[in-house]
PDB file of C-alpha atoms in Angstrom:
ATOM      1  CA  MET A  24      12.184  -7.564  14.201  1.00  0.00           C
ATOM      2  CA  GLY A  25       9.331 -10.417  15.085  1.00  0.00           C
ATOM      3  CA  ASP A  26       9.259 -14.016  13.997  1.00  0.00           C
ATOM      4  CA  TYR A  27       7.526 -13.827  10.405  1.00  0.00           C
ATOM      5  CA  PRO A  28       8.367 -17.810   8.904  1.00  0.00           C
ATOM      6  CA  THR A  29       8.158 -18.155   5.541  1.00  0.00           C
ATOM      7  CA  ALA A  30       5.724 -20.725   4.461  1.00  0.00           C
ATOM      8  CA  PRO A  31       4.148 -21.517   0.943  1.00  0.00           C
ATOM      9  CA  LEU A  32       0.427 -21.591   0.195  1.00  0.00           C
ATOM     10  CA  PRO A  33      -0.617 -25.309   1.072  1.00  0.00           C
ATOM     11  CA  ARG A  34      -2.358 -26.541  -2.209  1.00  0.00           C
ATOM     12  CA  ALA A  35      -5.762 -28.499  -1.776  1.00  0.00           C
ATOM     13  CA  GLY A  36      -5.743 -32.156  -3.925  1.00  0.00           C
ATOM     14  CA  SER A  37      -9.332 -30.410  -5.473  1.00  0.00           C
ATOM     15  CA  PRO A  38     -11.947 -27.277  -4.718  1.00  0.00           C
ATOM     16  CA  GLU A  39     -13.678 -30.375  -2.599  1.00  0.00           C
ATOM     17  CA  GLU A  40     -11.239 -31.195  -0.647  1.00  0.00           C
ATOM     18  CA  ALA A  41     -10.695 -27.277   0.389  1.00  0.00           C
ATOM     19  CA  GLY A  42     -14.504 -27.164   1.032  1.00  0.00           C
ATOM     20  CA  VAL A  43     -15.429 -25.647  -2.369  1.00  0.00           C
ATOM     21  CA  SER A  44     -17.684 -26.547  -5.152  1.00  0.00           C
ATOM     22  CA  SER A  45     -15.521 -27.271  -8.642  1.00  0.00           C
ATOM     23  CA  ALA A  46     -18.953 -26.344 -10.257  1.00  0.00           C
ATOM     24  CA  GLU A  47     -19.267 -23.123  -8.944  1.00  0.00           C
ATOM     25  CA  VAL A  48     -15.503 -22.469  -9.629  1.00  0.00           C
ATOM     26  CA  LEU A  49     -16.205 -23.217 -13.042  1.00  0.00           C
ATOM     27  CA  ARG A  50     -19.697 -20.953 -13.256  1.00  0.00           C
ATOM     28  CA  PHE A  51     -17.323 -18.037 -11.657  1.00  0.00           C
ATOM     29  CA  VAL A  52     -14.835 -18.708 -14.672  1.00  0.00           C
ATOM     30  CA  GLU A  53     -17.600 -18.639 -17.176  1.00  0.00           C
ATOM     31  CA  ASP A  54     -18.935 -15.287 -15.719  1.00  0.00           C
ATOM     32  CA  LEU A  55     -15.179 -13.680 -15.685  1.00  0.00           C
ATOM     33  CA  GLN A  56     -15.360 -14.960 -19.353  1.00  0.00           C
ATOM     34  CA  LYS A  57     -18.794 -13.620 -20.445  1.00  0.00           C
ATOM     35  CA  SER A  58     -18.312 -10.243 -18.700  1.00  0.00           C
ATOM     36  CA  GLY A  59     -15.295  -9.507 -20.821  1.00  0.00           C
ATOM     37  CA  ILE A  60     -13.158  -8.470 -17.854  1.00  0.00           C
ATOM     38  CA  GLU A  61      -9.535  -8.865 -18.855  1.00  0.00           C
ATOM     39  CA  ASN A  62      -8.689 -11.495 -16.169  1.00  0.00           C
ATOM     40  CA  HIS A  63      -4.967 -12.136 -15.700  1.00  0.00           C
ATOM     41  CA  SER A  64      -5.227 -14.712 -12.947  1.00  0.00           C
ATOM     42  CA  TYR A  65      -7.489 -15.877 -10.041  1.00  0.00           C
ATOM     43  CA  MET A  66      -6.705 -17.575  -6.843  1.00  0.00           C
ATOM     44  CA  VAL A  67      -9.452 -18.991  -4.402  1.00  0.00           C
ATOM     45  CA  LEU A  68      -8.387 -19.837  -0.851  1.00  0.00           C
ATOM     46  CA  ARG A  69     -10.302 -21.647   1.843  1.00  0.00           C
ATOM     47  CA  GLY A  70      -9.239 -22.526   5.359  1.00  0.00           C
ATOM     48  CA  GLY A  71      -6.123 -21.508   4.440  1.00  0.00           C
ATOM     49  CA  ARG A  72      -5.391 -23.602   1.647  1.00  0.00           C
ATOM     50  CA  VAL A  73      -5.592 -23.081  -2.442  1.00  0.00           C
ATOM     51  CA  ALA A  74      -8.810 -24.324  -3.494  1.00  0.00           C
ATOM     52  CA  ALA A  75      -8.584 -23.243  -7.258  1.00  0.00           C
ATOM     53  CA  GLU A  76      -5.974 -21.049  -9.363  1.00  0.00           C
ATOM     54  CA  ALA A  77      -5.161 -20.112 -13.079  1.00  0.00           C
ATOM     55  CA  PHE A  78      -3.049 -17.818 -15.028  1.00  0.00           C
ATOM     56  CA  HIS A  79      -3.931 -16.745 -18.470  1.00  0.00           C
ATOM     57  CA  GLU A  80      -1.057 -16.317 -20.923  1.00  0.00           C
ATOM     58  CA  PRO A  81       1.378 -14.334 -20.877  1.00  0.00           C
ATOM     59  CA  PHE A  82       0.781 -14.147 -17.501  1.00  0.00           C
ATOM     60  CA  ALA A  83       2.549 -16.602 -14.686  1.00  0.00           C
ATOM     61  CA  PRO A  84       2.572 -16.639 -11.018  1.00  0.00           C
ATOM     62  CA  ASP A  85       6.156 -15.359 -11.410  1.00  0.00           C
ATOM     63  CA  LEU A  86       5.186 -12.397 -13.253  1.00  0.00           C
ATOM     64  CA  PRO A  87       5.267  -8.716 -11.462  1.00  0.00           C
ATOM     65  CA  HIS A  88       2.084  -6.994 -12.055  1.00  0.00           C
ATOM     66  CA  PRO A  89       1.520  -3.308 -11.324  1.00  0.00           C
ATOM     67  CA  MET A  90      -1.219  -3.322  -8.896  1.00  0.00           C
ATOM     68  CA  TYR A  91      -1.948   0.665  -8.762  1.00  0.00           C
ATOM     69  CA  SER A  92      -4.117   1.414  -5.625  1.00  0.00           C
ATOM     70  CA  VAL A  93      -3.879  -1.797  -4.200  1.00  0.00           C
ATOM     71  CA  SER A  94      -0.726  -1.048  -3.050  1.00  0.00           C
ATOM     72  CA  LYS A  95      -2.317   1.442  -0.320  1.00  0.00           C
ATOM     73  CA  THR A  96      -3.291  -1.772   1.387  1.00  0.00           C
ATOM     74  CA  VAL A  97       0.366  -2.696   0.762  1.00  0.00           C
ATOM     75  CA  THR A  98       1.249   0.265   2.431  1.00  0.00           C
ATOM     76  CA  ALA A  99      -1.113  -0.169   5.294  1.00  0.00           C
ATOM     77  CA  ILE A 100       0.263  -3.759   6.068  1.00  0.00           C
ATOM     78  CA  ALA A 101       3.963  -1.892   6.589  1.00  0.00           C
ATOM     79  CA  VAL A 102       2.352   0.493   8.551  1.00  0.00           C
ATOM     80  CA  GLY A 103       1.025  -2.173  10.792  1.00  0.00           C
ATOM     81  CA  PHE A 104       4.188  -3.854  11.098  1.00  0.00           C
ATOM     82  CA  ALA A 105       5.844  -0.480  11.934  1.00  0.00           C
ATOM     83  CA  ILE A 106       3.346  -0.147  14.566  1.00  0.00           C
ATOM     84  CA  GLU A 107       3.967  -3.706  16.100  1.00  0.00           C
ATOM     85  CA  GLU A 108       7.590  -3.300  16.271  1.00  0.00           C
ATOM     86  CA  GLY A 109       7.319   0.183  17.876  1.00  0.00           C
ATOM     87  CA  LEU A 110       8.723   2.209  15.336  1.00  0.00           C
ATOM     88  CA  PHE A 111       5.491   4.378  15.495  1.00  0.00           C
ATOM     89  CA  ALA A 112       1.975   4.535  16.602  1.00  0.00           C
ATOM     90  CA  LEU A 113      -1.326   5.756  15.017  1.00  0.00           C
ATOM     91  CA  GLU A 114      -1.516   8.445  17.425  1.00  0.00           C
ATOM     92  CA  THR A 115       2.325   9.257  16.345  1.00  0.00           C
ATOM     93  CA  ARG A 116       1.924  12.730  14.947  1.00  0.00           C
ATOM     94  CA  LEU A 117       3.730  13.420  11.610  1.00  0.00           C
ATOM     95  CA  LEU A 118       5.612  16.616  12.700  1.00  0.00           C
ATOM     96  CA  ASP A 119       7.154  14.303  15.531  1.00  0.00           C
ATOM     97  CA  LEU A 120       8.781  12.276  12.315  1.00  0.00           C
ATOM     98  CA  PHE A 121       9.420  15.507  10.532  1.00  0.00           C
ATOM     99  CA  PRO A 122      10.319  18.158  12.885  1.00  0.00           C
ATOM    100  CA  GLU A 123      12.153  20.371  10.114  1.00  0.00           C
ATOM    101  CA  TYR A 124       8.397  21.153   8.831  1.00  0.00           C
ATOM    102  CA  MET A 125       7.042  22.613  12.316  1.00  0.00           C
ATOM    103  CA  PRO A 126       4.928  25.744  11.679  1.00  0.00           C
ATOM    104  CA  LYS A 127       4.935  28.795  13.213  1.00  0.00           C
ATOM    105  CA  SER A 128       1.548  29.066  14.013  1.00  0.00           C
ATOM    106  CA  PRO A 129       0.140  26.938  17.167  1.00  0.00           C
ATOM    107  CA  ASP A 130      -3.258  26.653  15.144  1.00  0.00           C
ATOM    108  CA  ASP A 131      -1.915  25.112  12.228  1.00  0.00           C
ATOM    109  CA  PRO A 132      -3.622  21.586  11.544  1.00  0.00           C
ATOM    110  CA  LEU A 133      -0.543  20.254  11.243  1.00  0.00           C
ATOM    111  CA  TRP A 134       0.299  19.806  14.599  1.00  0.00           C
ATOM    112  CA  GLU A 135      -2.853  17.690  14.899  1.00  0.00           C
ATOM    113  CA  LEU A 136      -1.824  15.497  11.936  1.00  0.00           C
ATOM    114  CA  THR A 137      -1.200  11.776  12.777  1.00  0.00           C
ATOM    115  CA  ILE A 138      -0.209   8.268  11.304  1.00  0.00           C
ATOM    116  CA  PHE A 139      -3.832   7.320  11.875  1.00  0.00           C
ATOM    117  CA  HIS A 140      -5.257  10.217   9.392  1.00  0.00           C
ATOM    118  CA  LEU A 141      -2.793   9.032   6.458  1.00  0.00           C
ATOM    119  CA  VAL A 142      -4.039   5.314   6.967  1.00  0.00           C
ATOM    120  CA  ALA A 143      -7.537   6.609   7.157  1.00  0.00           C
ATOM    121  CA  MET A 144      -7.435   9.284   4.047  1.00  0.00           C
ATOM    122  CA  GLN A 145      -8.365  11.892   6.870  1.00  0.00           C
ATOM    123  CA  SER A 146      -5.304  14.133   6.709  1.00  0.00           C
ATOM    124  CA  GLY A 147      -7.661  16.888   5.448  1.00  0.00           C
ATOM    125  CA  LYS A 148      -4.817  17.990   3.019  1.00  0.00           C
ATOM    126  CA  GLU A 149      -5.653  19.170  -0.491  1.00  0.00           C
ATOM    127  CA  ALA A 150      -3.184  18.064  -2.950  1.00  0.00           C
ATOM    128  CA  ASN A 151      -2.764  19.133  -6.488  1.00  0.00           C
ATOM    129  CA  PHE A 152      -3.437  16.235  -8.731  1.00  0.00           C
ATOM    130  CA  LEU A 153      -1.686  17.731 -11.832  1.00  0.00           C
ATOM    131  CA  ASP A 154       1.284  18.571  -9.649  1.00  0.00           C
ATOM    132  CA  PRO A 155       4.587  16.531 -11.530  1.00  0.00           C
ATOM    133  CA  LYS A 156       5.261  13.768  -9.272  1.00  0.00           C
ATOM    134  CA  GLU A 157       8.039  12.770 -10.720  1.00  0.00           C
ATOM    135  CA  LYS A 158      10.232  16.015  -9.836  1.00  0.00           C
ATOM    136  CA  GLY A 159      10.949  17.938  -6.406  1.00  0.00           C
ATOM    137  CA  ASP A 160      10.698  16.939  -2.972  1.00  0.00           C
ATOM    138  CA  TRP A 161       7.656  15.396  -2.634  1.00  0.00           C
ATOM    139  CA  VAL A 162       7.598  15.383   1.349  1.00  0.00           C
ATOM    140  CA  ALA A 163       8.138  19.486   1.090  1.00  0.00           C
ATOM    141  CA  ARG A 164       5.353  19.415  -1.387  1.00  0.00           C
ATOM    142  CA  PHE A 165       2.970  17.574   0.959  1.00  0.00           C
ATOM    143  CA  PHE A 166       3.432  19.782   4.050  1.00  0.00           C
ATOM    144  CA  ALA A 167       3.193  23.105   1.735  1.00  0.00           C
ATOM    145  CA  SER A 168       0.071  21.952   0.012  1.00  0.00           C
ATOM    146  CA  GLY A 169      -3.220  23.652   0.894  1.00  0.00           C
ATOM    147  CA  TRP A 170      -6.139  22.305   3.228  1.00  0.00           C
ATOM    148  CA  GLU A 171      -9.676  20.986   2.476  1.00  0.00           C
ATOM    149  CA  GLY A 172     -10.141  20.939   6.143  1.00  0.00           C
ATOM    150  CA  ARG A 173      -8.679  19.759   9.432  1.00  0.00           C
ATOM    151  CA  PRO A 174      -7.300  16.514  10.039  1.00  0.00           C
ATOM    152  CA  GLY A 175     -10.388  14.459  10.376  1.00  0.00           C
ATOM    153  CA  ARG A 176     -12.011  15.259   6.872  1.00  0.00           C
ATOM    154  CA  TRP A 177     -12.248  12.422   4.976  1.00  0.00           C
ATOM    155  CA  LYS A 178     -10.742  12.662   1.213  1.00  0.00           C
ATOM    156  CA  TYR A 179      -9.169  10.397  -1.103  1.00  0.00           C
ATOM    157  CA  VAL A 180      -5.841  11.903  -1.526  1.00  0.00           C
ATOM    158  CA  ASN A 181      -2.714   9.906  -3.012  1.00  0.00           C
ATOM    159  CA  GLU A 182       0.054  11.848  -1.201  1.00  0.00           C
ATOM    160  CA  ASN A 183      -1.285  10.423   2.352  1.00  0.00           C
ATOM    161  CA  ILE A 184      -0.274   7.317   1.223  1.00  0.00           C
ATOM    162  CA  TYR A 185       3.326   8.671   0.041  1.00  0.00           C
ATOM    163  CA  MET A 186       3.656  10.304   3.383  1.00  0.00           C
ATOM    164  CA  LEU A 187       3.284   6.829   5.062  1.00  0.00           C
ATOM    165  CA  CYS A 188       6.061   5.756   2.554  1.00  0.00           C
ATOM    166  CA  ALA A 189       8.458   8.162   3.575  1.00  0.00           C
ATOM    167  CA  ALA A 190       7.439   7.722   7.455  1.00  0.00           C
ATOM    168  CA  ILE A 191       8.763   3.981   7.235  1.00  0.00           C
ATOM    169  CA  HIS A 192      11.593   5.271   5.398  1.00  0.00           C
ATOM    170  CA  ARG A 193      12.522   8.113   8.320  1.00  0.00           C
ATOM    171  CA  VAL A 194      12.590   5.707  11.065  1.00  0.00           C
ATOM    172  CA  THR A 195      14.038   2.869   9.293  1.00  0.00           C
ATOM    173  CA  GLY A 196      16.133   3.719   6.377  1.00  0.00           C
ATOM    174  CA  ALA A 197      14.370   1.601   3.912  1.00  0.00           C
ATOM    175  CA  SER A 198      12.145   1.737   1.146  1.00  0.00           C
ATOM    176  CA  VAL A 199       8.335  -0.221   1.808  1.00  0.00           C
ATOM    177  CA  THR A 200       9.541  -2.736  -0.425  1.00  0.00           C
ATOM    178  CA  GLN A 201      12.579  -3.297   1.519  1.00  0.00           C
ATOM    179  CA  PHE A 202      10.881  -3.088   4.694  1.00  0.00           C
ATOM    180  CA  LEU A 203       8.513  -5.606   3.681  1.00  0.00           C
ATOM    181  CA  MET A 204      10.502  -8.103   2.023  1.00  0.00           C
ATOM    182  CA  PRO A 205      11.684 -10.002   5.069  1.00  0.00           C
ATOM    183  CA  ARG A 206       8.035  -9.556   6.766  1.00  0.00           C
ATOM    184  CA  LEU A 207       5.516 -10.199   4.158  1.00  0.00           C
ATOM    185  CA  TYR A 208       6.750 -10.910   0.656  1.00  0.00           C
ATOM    186  CA  ARG A 209       9.540 -13.768   1.656  1.00  0.00           C
ATOM    187  CA  PRO A 210       6.562 -15.585   4.461  1.00  0.00           C
ATOM    188  CA  LEU A 211       4.475 -15.719   1.437  1.00  0.00           C
ATOM    189  CA  GLY A 212       7.014 -17.512  -0.530  1.00  0.00           C
ATOM    190  CA  SER A 213       7.863 -14.716  -3.108  1.00  0.00           C
ATOM    191  CA  SER A 214      10.873 -12.306  -3.470  1.00  0.00           C
ATOM    192  CA  ARG A 215      10.075 -10.877  -6.833  1.00  0.00           C
ATOM    193  CA  ARG A 216       8.912  -7.555  -5.794  1.00  0.00           C
ATOM    194  CA  ARG A 217       9.696  -4.111  -7.644  1.00  0.00           C
ATOM    195  CA  GLY A 218       8.566  -0.850  -6.501  1.00  0.00           C
ATOM    196  CA  PRO A 219       8.358   2.380  -8.770  1.00  0.00           C
ATOM    197  CA  ALA A 220      10.997   4.526  -6.970  1.00  0.00           C
ATOM    198  CA  ARG A 221      10.186   7.684  -8.088  1.00  0.00           C
ATOM    199  CA  HIS A 222      11.883   9.327  -5.254  1.00  0.00           C
ATOM    200  CA  PRO A 223      15.194   7.811  -3.811  1.00  0.00           C
ATOM    201  CA  GLY A 224      14.346   5.510  -1.055  1.00  0.00           C
ATOM    202  CA  ARG A 225      10.617   6.115  -0.817  1.00  0.00           C
ATOM    203  CA  PRO A 226       8.369   4.024  -3.607  1.00  0.00           C
ATOM    204  CA  ALA A 227       5.225   5.927  -4.851  1.00  0.00           C
ATOM    205  CA  SER A 228       3.229   4.008  -3.279  1.00  0.00           C
ATOM    206  CA  ARG A 229       0.216   5.505  -4.085  1.00  0.00           C
ATOM    207  CA  SER A 230       0.638   4.436  -7.638  1.00  0.00           C
ATOM    208  CA  GLY A 231       1.401   0.798  -7.204  1.00  0.00           C
ATOM    209  CA  PRO A 232       4.496  -1.708  -6.757  1.00  0.00           C
ATOM    210  CA  ALA A 233       4.979  -4.497  -9.302  1.00  0.00           C
ATOM    211  CA  LEU A 234       3.679  -7.780  -7.538  1.00  0.00           C
TER     212      LEU A 234
END
């Protein structure tokens, strides 16, 4: 694993000290209030420093939040670390990691499916949105699911992200949350992270950890 130092985000003494207008921050807050959006917190960063931040009760910096599809970005970060550390590449075929699912037909689209296709939502898979996610083997069901088209065809499929989690688990033996703890969470000065472990060892990062 590379050297990922731990360092808290530095705080500026005022927004202006970080090159941000206090008046604009205030206007942003007022716009949030007028919009009716349920805002739990905000943080403004510039030049690597926190220029302004606020948490609205009962929310606080150490209170984990369900992040839903933001976790797709978190999973992509984990993929980036795995690539940097040589665990696999964007060009790695999913079948190279899961050879037990090799198809019999030489023309099966599975032969073409790579890590890149999963990250880019281009698996070509047509997953069943009504499939009960809390039951069964998600990996087996992904491989057995139908095709919208060959890999390279874009479609927003949550199961693509789950398979990235499964790939990381396959090469490391760790969940995405465990894998990211020393690489992302602790260097950011935070360790309270909870993943929705709906399948042993492989959190369902399509729907989100609590961050």
